[in-house]
Short mmCIF file of C-alpha atoms and ligand atoms in Angstrom, two decimals:
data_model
loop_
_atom_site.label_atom_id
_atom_site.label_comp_id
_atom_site.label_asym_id
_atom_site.label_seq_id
_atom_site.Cartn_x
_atom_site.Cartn_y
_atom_site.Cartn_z
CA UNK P 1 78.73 253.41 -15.43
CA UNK P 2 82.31 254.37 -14.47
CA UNK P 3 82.19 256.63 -11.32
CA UNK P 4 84.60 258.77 -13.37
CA UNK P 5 81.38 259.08 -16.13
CA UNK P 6 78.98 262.18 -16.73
CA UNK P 7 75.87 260.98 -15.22
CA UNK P 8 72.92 261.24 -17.41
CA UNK P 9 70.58 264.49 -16.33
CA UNK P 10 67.26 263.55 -18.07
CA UNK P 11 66.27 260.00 -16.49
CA UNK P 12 62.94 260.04 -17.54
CA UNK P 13 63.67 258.38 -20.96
CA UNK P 14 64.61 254.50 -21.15
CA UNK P 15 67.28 254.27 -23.67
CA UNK P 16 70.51 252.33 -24.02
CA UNK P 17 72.49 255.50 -23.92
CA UNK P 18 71.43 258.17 -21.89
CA UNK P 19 75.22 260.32 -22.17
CA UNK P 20 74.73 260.88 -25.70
CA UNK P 21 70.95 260.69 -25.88
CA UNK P 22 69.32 263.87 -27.17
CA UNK P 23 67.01 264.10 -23.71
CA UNK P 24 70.50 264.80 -21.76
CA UNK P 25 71.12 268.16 -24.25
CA UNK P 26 67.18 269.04 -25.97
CA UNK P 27 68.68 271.81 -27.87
CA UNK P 28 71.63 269.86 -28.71
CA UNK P 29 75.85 270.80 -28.28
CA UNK P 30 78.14 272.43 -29.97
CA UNK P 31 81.54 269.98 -29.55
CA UNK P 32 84.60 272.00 -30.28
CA UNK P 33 88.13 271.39 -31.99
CA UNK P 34 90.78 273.82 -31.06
CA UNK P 35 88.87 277.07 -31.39
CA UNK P 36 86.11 275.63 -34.19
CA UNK P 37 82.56 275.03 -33.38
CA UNK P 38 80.42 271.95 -34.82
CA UNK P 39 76.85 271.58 -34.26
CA UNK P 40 76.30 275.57 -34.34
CA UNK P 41 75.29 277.69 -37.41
CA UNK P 42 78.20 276.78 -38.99
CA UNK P 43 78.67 273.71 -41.70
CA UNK P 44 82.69 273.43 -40.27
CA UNK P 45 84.83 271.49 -43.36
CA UNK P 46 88.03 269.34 -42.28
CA UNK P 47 90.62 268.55 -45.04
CA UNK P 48 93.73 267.75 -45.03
CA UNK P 49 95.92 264.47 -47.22
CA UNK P 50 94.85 261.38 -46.09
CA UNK P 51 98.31 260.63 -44.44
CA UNK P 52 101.30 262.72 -43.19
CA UNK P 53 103.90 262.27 -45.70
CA UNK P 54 106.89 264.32 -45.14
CA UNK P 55 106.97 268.13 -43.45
CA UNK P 56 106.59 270.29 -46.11
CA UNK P 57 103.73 268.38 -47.76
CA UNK P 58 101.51 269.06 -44.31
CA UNK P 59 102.46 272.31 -44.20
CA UNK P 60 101.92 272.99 -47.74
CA UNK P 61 98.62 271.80 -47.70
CA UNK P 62 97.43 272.82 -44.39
CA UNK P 63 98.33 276.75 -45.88
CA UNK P 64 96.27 275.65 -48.64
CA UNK P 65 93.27 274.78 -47.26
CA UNK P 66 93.00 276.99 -44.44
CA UNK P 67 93.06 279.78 -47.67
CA UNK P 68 90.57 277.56 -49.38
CA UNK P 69 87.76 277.25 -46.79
CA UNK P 70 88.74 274.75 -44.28
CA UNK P 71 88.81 275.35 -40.41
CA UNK P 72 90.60 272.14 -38.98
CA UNK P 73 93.65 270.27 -40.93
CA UNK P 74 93.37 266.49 -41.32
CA UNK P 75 96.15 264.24 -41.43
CA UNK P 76 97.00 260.84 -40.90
CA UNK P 77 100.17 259.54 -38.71
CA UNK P 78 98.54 256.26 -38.33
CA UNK P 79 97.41 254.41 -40.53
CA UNK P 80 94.82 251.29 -40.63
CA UNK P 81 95.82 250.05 -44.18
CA UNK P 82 93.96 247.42 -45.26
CA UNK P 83 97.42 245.33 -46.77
CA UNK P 84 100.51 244.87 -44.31
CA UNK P 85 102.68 245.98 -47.38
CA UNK P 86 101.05 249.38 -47.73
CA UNK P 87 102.31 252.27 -46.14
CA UNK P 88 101.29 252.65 -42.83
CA UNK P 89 101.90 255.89 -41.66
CA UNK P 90 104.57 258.20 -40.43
CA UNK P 91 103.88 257.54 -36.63
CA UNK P 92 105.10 259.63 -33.59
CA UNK P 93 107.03 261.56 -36.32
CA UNK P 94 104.12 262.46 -38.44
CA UNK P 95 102.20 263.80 -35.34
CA UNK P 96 104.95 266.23 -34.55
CA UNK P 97 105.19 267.03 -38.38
CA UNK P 98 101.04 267.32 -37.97
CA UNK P 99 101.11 269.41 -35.19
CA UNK P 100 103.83 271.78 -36.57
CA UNK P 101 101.53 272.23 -39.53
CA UNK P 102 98.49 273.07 -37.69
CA UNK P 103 100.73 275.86 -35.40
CA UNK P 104 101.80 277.29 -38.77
CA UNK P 105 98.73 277.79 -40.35
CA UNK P 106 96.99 278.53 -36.95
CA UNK P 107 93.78 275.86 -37.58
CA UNK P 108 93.65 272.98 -35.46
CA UNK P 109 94.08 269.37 -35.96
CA UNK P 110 92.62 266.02 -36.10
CA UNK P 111 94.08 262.69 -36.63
CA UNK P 112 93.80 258.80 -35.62
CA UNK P 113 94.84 257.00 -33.20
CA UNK P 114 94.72 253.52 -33.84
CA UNK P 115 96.19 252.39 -29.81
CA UNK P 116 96.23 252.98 -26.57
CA UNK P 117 99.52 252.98 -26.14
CA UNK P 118 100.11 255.84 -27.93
CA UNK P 119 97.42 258.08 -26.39
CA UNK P 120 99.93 259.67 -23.49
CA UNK P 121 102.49 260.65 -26.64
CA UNK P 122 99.65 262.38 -29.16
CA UNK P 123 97.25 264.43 -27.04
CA UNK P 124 99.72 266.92 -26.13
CA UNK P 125 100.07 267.18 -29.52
CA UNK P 126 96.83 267.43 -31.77
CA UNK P 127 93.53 269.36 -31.13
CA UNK P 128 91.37 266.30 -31.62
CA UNK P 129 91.60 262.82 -31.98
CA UNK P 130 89.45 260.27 -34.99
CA UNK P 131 88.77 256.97 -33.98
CA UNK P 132 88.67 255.04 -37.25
CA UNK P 133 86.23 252.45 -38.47
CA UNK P 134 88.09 250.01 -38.03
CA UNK P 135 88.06 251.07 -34.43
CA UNK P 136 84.46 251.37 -33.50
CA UNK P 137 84.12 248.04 -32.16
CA UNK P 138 87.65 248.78 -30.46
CA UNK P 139 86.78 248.90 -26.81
CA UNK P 140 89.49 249.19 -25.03
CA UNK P 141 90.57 252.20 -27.08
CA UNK P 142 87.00 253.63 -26.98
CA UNK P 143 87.29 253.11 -22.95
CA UNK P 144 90.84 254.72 -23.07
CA UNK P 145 89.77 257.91 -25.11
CA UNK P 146 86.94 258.33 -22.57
CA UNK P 147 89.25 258.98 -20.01
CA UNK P 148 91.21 262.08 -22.22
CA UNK P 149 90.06 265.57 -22.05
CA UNK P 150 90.26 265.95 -26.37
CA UNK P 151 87.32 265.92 -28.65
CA UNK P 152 87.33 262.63 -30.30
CA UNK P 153 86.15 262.38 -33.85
CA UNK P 154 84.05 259.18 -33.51
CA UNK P 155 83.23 256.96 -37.22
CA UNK P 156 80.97 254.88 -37.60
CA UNK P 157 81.99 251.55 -38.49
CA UNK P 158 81.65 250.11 -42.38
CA UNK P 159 79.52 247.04 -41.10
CA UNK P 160 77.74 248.62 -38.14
CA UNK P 161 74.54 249.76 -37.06
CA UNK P 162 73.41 253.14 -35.87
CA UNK P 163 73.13 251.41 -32.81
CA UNK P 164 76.45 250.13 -32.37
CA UNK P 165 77.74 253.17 -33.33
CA UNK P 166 75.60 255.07 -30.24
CA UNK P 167 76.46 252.60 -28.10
CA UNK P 168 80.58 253.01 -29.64
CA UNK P 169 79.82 256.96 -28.50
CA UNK P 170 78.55 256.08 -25.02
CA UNK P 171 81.46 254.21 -24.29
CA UNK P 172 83.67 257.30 -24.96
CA UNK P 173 81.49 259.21 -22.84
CA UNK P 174 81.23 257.11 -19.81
CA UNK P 175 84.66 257.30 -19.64
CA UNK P 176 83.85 261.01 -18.65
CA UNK P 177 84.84 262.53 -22.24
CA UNK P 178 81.48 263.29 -24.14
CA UNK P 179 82.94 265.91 -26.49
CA UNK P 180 82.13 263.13 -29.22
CA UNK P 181 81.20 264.42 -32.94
CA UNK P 182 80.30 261.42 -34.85
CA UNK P 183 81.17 260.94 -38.55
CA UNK P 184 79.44 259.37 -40.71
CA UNK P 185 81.98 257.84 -43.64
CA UNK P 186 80.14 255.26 -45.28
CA UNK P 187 79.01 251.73 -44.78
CA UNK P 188 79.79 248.68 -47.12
CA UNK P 189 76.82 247.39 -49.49
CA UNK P 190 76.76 245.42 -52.47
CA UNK P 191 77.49 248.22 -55.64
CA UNK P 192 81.46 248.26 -56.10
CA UNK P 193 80.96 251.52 -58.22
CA UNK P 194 81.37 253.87 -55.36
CA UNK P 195 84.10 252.36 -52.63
CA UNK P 196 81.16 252.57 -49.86
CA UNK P 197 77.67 254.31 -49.95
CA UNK P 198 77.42 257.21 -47.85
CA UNK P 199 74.10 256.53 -44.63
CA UNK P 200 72.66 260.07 -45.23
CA UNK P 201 69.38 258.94 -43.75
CA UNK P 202 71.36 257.13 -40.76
CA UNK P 203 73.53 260.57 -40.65
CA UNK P 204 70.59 262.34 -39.92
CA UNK P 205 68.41 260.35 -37.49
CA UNK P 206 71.97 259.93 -35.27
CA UNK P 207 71.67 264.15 -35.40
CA UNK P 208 68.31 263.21 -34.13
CA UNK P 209 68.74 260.86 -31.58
CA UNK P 210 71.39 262.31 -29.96
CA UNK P 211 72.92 265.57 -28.56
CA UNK P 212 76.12 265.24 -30.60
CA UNK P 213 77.22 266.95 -33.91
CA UNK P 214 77.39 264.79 -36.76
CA UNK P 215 79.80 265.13 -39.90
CA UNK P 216 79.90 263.46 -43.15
CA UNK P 217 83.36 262.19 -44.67
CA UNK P 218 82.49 262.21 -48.40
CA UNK P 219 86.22 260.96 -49.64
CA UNK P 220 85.65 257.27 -47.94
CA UNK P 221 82.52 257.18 -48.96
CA UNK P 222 82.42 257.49 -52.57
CA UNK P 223 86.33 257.13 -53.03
CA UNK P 224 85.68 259.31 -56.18
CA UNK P 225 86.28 262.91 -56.34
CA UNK P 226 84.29 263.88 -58.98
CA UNK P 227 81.32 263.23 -56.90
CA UNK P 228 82.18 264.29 -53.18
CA UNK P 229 80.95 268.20 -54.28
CA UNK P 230 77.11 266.85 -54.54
CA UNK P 231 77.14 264.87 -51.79
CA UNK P 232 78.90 267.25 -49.71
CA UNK P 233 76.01 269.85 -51.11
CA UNK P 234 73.28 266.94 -49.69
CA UNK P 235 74.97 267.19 -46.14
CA UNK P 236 74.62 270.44 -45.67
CA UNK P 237 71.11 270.58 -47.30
CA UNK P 238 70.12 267.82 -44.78
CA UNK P 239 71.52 270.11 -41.84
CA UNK P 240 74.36 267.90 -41.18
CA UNK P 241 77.34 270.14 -39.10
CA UNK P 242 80.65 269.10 -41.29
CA UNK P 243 82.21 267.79 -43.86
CA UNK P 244 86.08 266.01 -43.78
CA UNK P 245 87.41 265.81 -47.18
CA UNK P 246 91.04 264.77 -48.04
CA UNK P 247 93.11 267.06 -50.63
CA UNK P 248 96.50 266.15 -52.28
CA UNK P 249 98.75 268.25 -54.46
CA UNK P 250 99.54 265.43 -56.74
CA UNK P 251 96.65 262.25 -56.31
CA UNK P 252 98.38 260.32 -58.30
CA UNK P 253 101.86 259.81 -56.21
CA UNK P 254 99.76 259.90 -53.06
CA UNK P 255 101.06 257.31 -50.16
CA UNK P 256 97.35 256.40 -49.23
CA UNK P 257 94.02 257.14 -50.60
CA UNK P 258 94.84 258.72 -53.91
CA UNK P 259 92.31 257.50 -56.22
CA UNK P 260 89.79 259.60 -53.75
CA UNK P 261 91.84 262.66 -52.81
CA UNK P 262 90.96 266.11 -54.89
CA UNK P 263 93.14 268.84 -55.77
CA UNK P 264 93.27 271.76 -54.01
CA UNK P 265 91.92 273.05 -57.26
CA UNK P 266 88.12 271.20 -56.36
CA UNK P 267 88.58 271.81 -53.16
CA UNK P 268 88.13 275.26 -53.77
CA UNK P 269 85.22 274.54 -56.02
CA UNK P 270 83.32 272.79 -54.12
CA UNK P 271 83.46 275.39 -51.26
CA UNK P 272 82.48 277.50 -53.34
CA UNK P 273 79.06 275.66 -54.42
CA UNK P 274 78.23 275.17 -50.95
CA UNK P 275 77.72 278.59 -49.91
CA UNK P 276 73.87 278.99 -51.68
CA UNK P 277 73.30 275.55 -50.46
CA UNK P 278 74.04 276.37 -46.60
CA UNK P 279 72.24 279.52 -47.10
CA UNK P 280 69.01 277.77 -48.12
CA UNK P 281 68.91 275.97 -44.96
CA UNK P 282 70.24 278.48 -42.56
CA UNK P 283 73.85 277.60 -42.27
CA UNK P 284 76.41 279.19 -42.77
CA UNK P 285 80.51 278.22 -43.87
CA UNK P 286 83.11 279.98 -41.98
CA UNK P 287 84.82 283.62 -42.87
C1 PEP J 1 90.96 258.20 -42.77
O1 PEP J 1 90.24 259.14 -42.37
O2 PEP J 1 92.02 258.37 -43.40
C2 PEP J 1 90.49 256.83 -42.54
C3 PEP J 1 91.34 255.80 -42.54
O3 PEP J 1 89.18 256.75 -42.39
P1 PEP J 1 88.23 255.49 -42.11
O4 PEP J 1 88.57 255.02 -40.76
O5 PEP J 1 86.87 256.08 -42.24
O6 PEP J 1 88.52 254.48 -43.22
MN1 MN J 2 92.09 258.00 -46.16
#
């Protein structure tokens, strides 16, 4: 452990990670973003377009959803695409664009960062940061973002266990950072029919195990918008904190990830069929 690290309080239990075991925190934590809590009564949705693509587009949309339901914008600046030739993000530019956005419409903001090199430049600027899954296994990053004083918005990996992930978390929090709310965004298996199937089972045994609030991100996981309002509904059913859903105006001339993104249109939808379903469980969604 870094001397910089929490140290764990509960030492009674043997586990591989004792910051972000559930002994440390029985009752569990809330982790927040800007001024929005996860991991308390509320089931706290993210949205946002997959990537920042030009000023009035972020804006536009993070007016949008923050009318439609949402309590933290989304927006990516970075971008892990999985071709060289696709776009790849907006950069330094698209954070400022980002952050301008989330000052106008007075909700905070998450987004990726994909190096450590550009940790100094962002965290002035955004409310949280996501470490993507193509990052989980990234430790020098994970070691780097341990050592900031944002929440960090930790997926899980496509290929990785529960464990790894844990472990991914513990790293962040030995750095001395354990404001950590893990997403859950789906894991690769062997049906092409949704783009990757959503872990609810590992989604809720990592609530479990550990102290941290866990989120679901329903867009990556089923890549199809038609279905993201069900299994949005089974998150919050299952007692799951969150939900991060990208939204576009216009899907199909999208820059990244329009096949997946819904219109503002279902966005508003589905918010509105998750209010009986949070009630159920005793949860509720924001205003
Ligand atoms: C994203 O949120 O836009 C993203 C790239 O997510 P993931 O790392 O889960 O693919
Ligand atoms: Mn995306």
């Amino acid at each position: 452990m870094s001397e910089a690290g929490a140290k764990p309080i509960s030492s009674n239990v043997d586990t591989e990670y004792p910051l972000v075991h559930r002994s440390r925190f029985p009752e569990g934590r809330t982790v927040s973003i800007g001024n929005v809590a996860f991991g308390g009564e509320d089931f706290v949705l993210i949205a946002g377009p997959c990537a920042v693509e030009s000023g009035d587009q972020i804006e536009k949309a993070a007016l949008e959803v923050r009318d439609l339901g949402a309590s933290v914008l989304r927006g990516g600046a970075f971008k892990p695409r999985t071709s060289p030739y696709s776009f790849q993000g907006m950069g330094l530019e698209g954070i400022e664009l980002l952050r301008r956005a989330s000052l106008r419409a007075e909700m905070p903001c998450v987004t990726e960062v994909m190096s450590v090199e550009d940790i100094e430049d962002m965290e002035p600027r955004i409310d949280a940061f996501q470490i993507g899954t193509r990052n989980m296994h990234n430790f020098a990053l994970l070691k780097a973002i341990g050592e900031t004083k944002k929440p960090v918005m930790l997926k899980r990996g496509f290929g990785s266990t529960l464990r790894e992930w844990l472990l991914a978390a513990e790293y962040i929090a030995n750095g001395g950072n354990d404001n950590i709310i893990l997403c859950e965004r789906g894991i690769r298996s062997f049906s092409g029919e949704t783009r990757f199937t959503l872990d609810l089972a590992g989604a809720i045994w990592a609530k479990e195990e550990t102290h941290l609030p866990v989120i679901v991100d329903p867009s990556h996981a089923t890549g199809l918008p038609k279905i993201i309002p069900a299994i949005t509904r089974a998150a919050v059913a299952a007692g799951l904190d969150g939900a991060m859903v990208e939204i576009h105006h216009n899907p199909e001339v999208a820059l990244s990830d329009g096949d997946q993104a819904m219109t503002p249109a279902e966005f508003k939808a589905m918010h509105q069929s998750l209010g009986p379903v949070a009630a159920a469980v005793g949860r509720k969604l924001p205003k």
